[in-house]
Amino acid sequence: MTLQANLEELALRSATEAKALRTLVNGNLTDLSGLTTTAKGNLVAALNEARALALSGGGGGDSIDDANVSTETTYSSSKIVSSIDMAITALVAGAPGSLDTLKEFADALAADQAIVNGVLSAIALRVRVDAAQAFDTTQQAQGRSNIGAASAAAVGDTEVDLVAIYQAALA
């Protein structure tokens, strides 16, 4: 777009916005039914009404109430800041200052590859349900012990001759 076209667009937009403002300020807006104020005929009166309502703590659902949680009220800004601070404190739960943000934690992990390798090794030894895995006999025994399962040898030979059962049923 050329400079001239941009300037023409700016002039047209400015004129449109100025006309809309003049209409609101003069109180000659054609449809005032959307305003929730009782002073629908005058913008200044409507703003003064809204200001008085806010200062009185009213507002039909926008009241400040630090004591109760409700969908009809809101906390004061100091209560909101306090709640956020408490949530952050609970999240870091006593982490040292050098590890109390995700960035610091990521930097610490990047600086010590042994920690990363240890975590990756621990993850690799989990029992997966989406893929076959190979465990040595010690790992298999520990896994069975963890879930209370018996080894195949302890269960015994459970092979069943289905052909013989089928033939016996037909006789």
C-alpha positions as a printed Julia matrix, in Angstrom:
171×3 Matrix{Float64}:
   0.0     0.0    0.0
   1.31    3.45  -0.88
   1.8     6.29   1.58
  -1.05    8.22  -0.03
  -3.42    5.25   0.31
  -2.42    4.81   3.99
  -3.04    8.52   4.67
  -6.45    8.37   2.98
  -7.32    5.28   5.05
  -6.21    7.08   8.24
  -8.28   10.18   7.43
 -11.39    8.11   6.69
 -10.98    6.03   9.87
 -10.4     9.16  11.99
 -13.51   10.83  10.61
 -15.61    7.71  11.25
 -14.38    7.39  14.84
 -14.87   11.13  15.49
 -18.45   10.92  14.23
 -19.16    7.94  16.5
 -17.72    9.79  19.5
 -19.68   12.95  18.72
 -22.86   10.88  18.51
 -22.2     9.32  21.93
 -21.19   12.59  23.65
 -24.16   14.53  22.29
 -26.53   11.85  23.53
 -28.15   11.35  20.16
 -27.27    7.7   19.71
 -30.2     6.01  18.01
 -30.23    2.75  20.06
 -29.43    3.07  23.75
 -31.17   -0.13  24.81
 -27.85   -1.93  25.17
 -26.68    0.36  27.98
 -27.17   -1.08  31.48
 -27.32    2.36  33.07
 -30.56    4.17  33.9
 -29.15    7.41  32.43
 -29.47    6.32  28.81
 -29.91    9.81  27.38
 -26.54   11.28  28.39
 -23.12    9.67  28.23
 -21.66   11.82  31.04
 -24.58   10.97  33.34
 -24.18    7.28  32.49
 -20.45    7.42  33.32
 -21.15    9.2   36.59
 -23.75    6.58  37.47
 -21.28    3.76  36.74
 -18.59    5.49  38.82
 -20.92    5.95  41.79
 -21.98    2.32  41.57
 -18.36    1.14  41.51
 -17.42    3.32  44.48
 -20.38    2.06  46.5
 -19.3    -1.56  46.1
 -22.41   -2.38  44.09
 -22.43   -3.4   40.54
 -24.67   -6.43  40.25
 -22.09   -9.16  40.4
 -18.93   -7.11  40.35
 -18.72   -6.41  44.09
 -15.44   -6.89  45.93
 -15.59   -9.58  48.6
 -12.3   -10.87  50.02
 -14.02  -13.24  52.47
 -16.07  -15.44  50.16
 -15.42  -17.21  46.86
 -18.29  -16.64  44.46
 -19.04  -16.21  40.79
 -20.95  -13.05  41.74
 -18.03  -11.2   43.38
 -14.34  -10.57  42.9
 -11.36  -10.26  45.21
  -9.62   -6.93  45.71
  -6.35   -6.49  43.84
  -4.36   -6.97  47.06
  -6.21  -10.26  47.76
  -5.54  -11.43  44.19
  -1.82  -10.62  44.48
  -1.69  -12.36  47.86
  -3.37  -15.48  46.44
  -0.96  -15.6   43.5
   2.03  -15.17  45.83
   0.78  -18.04  48.03
   0.34  -20.27  44.96
   3.88  -19.51  43.79
   5.24  -20.24  47.27
   3.39  -23.56  47.34
   4.65  -24.4   43.84
   8.32  -23.84  44.63
   7.76  -25.47  48.07
  11.02  -24.44  49.66
  13.18  -24.78  46.55
  16.41  -22.84  46.91
  16.48  -19.43  45.28
  18.71  -20.74  42.51
  16.09  -23.32  41.49
  12.77  -21.58  42.06
  11.91  -20.94  38.4
  11.59  -23.34  35.49
  14.43  -21.5   33.73
  16.79  -21.99  36.67
  15.77  -25.64  36.93
  16.37  -26.17  33.21
  19.75  -24.45  33.45
  20.74  -26.69  36.39
  19.76  -29.81  34.46
  21.65  -28.65  31.39
  24.76  -28.03  33.51
  24.77  -31.54  35.03
  24.38  -34.21  32.36
  24.64  -36.99  34.98
  21.28  -35.95  36.46
  19.69  -35.98  33.02
  21.15  -39.42  32.24
  19.93  -40.76  35.59
  16.4   -39.53  34.96
  16.43  -40.97  31.43
  17.69  -44.33  32.73
  14.95  -44.44  35.36
  12.33  -43.67  32.72
  13.72  -46.39  30.46
  13.28  -49.01  33.22
   9.57  -48.39  33.68
   7.22  -51.13  32.53
   5.58  -50.05  29.31
   2.18  -51.14  28.09
   2.59  -49.83  24.55
   5.74  -51.75  23.5
   7.58  -55.01  24.18
  10.58  -54.81  26.5
  13.47  -57.07  27.46
  14.33  -57.29  31.19
  17.01  -59.43  32.79
  15.95  -62.07  35.35
  16.6   -59.78  38.33
  14.45  -57.03  36.82
  11.71  -59.54  35.96
  11.69  -60.93  39.51
  11.51  -57.43  40.99
   8.68  -56.46  38.65
   6.66  -59.58  39.59
   7.31  -58.87  43.26
   6.14  -55.27  42.86
   2.79  -56.3   41.42
   2.36  -59.59  43.3
   2.57  -61.85  40.24
   3.96  -65.38  40.16
   6.61  -66.53  37.72
   5.71  -68.89  34.9
   7.68  -71.69  36.59
   5.69  -71.21  39.82
   2.39  -71.52  37.99
   3.36  -74.9   36.49
   2.44  -76.49  33.21
  -0.98  -75.14  32.35
  -1.0   -76.3   28.75
  -4.36  -77.75  27.88
  -5.05  -80.21  25.1
  -8.0   -78.46  23.49
  -8.32  -81.12  20.78
  -8.78  -83.83  23.4
 -11.39  -81.76  25.24
 -13.25  -81.1   21.98
 -13.2   -84.8   20.99
 -14.39  -85.83  24.45
 -17.27  -83.38  24.18
 -18.32  -84.83  20.84
 -18.33  -88.43  22.11
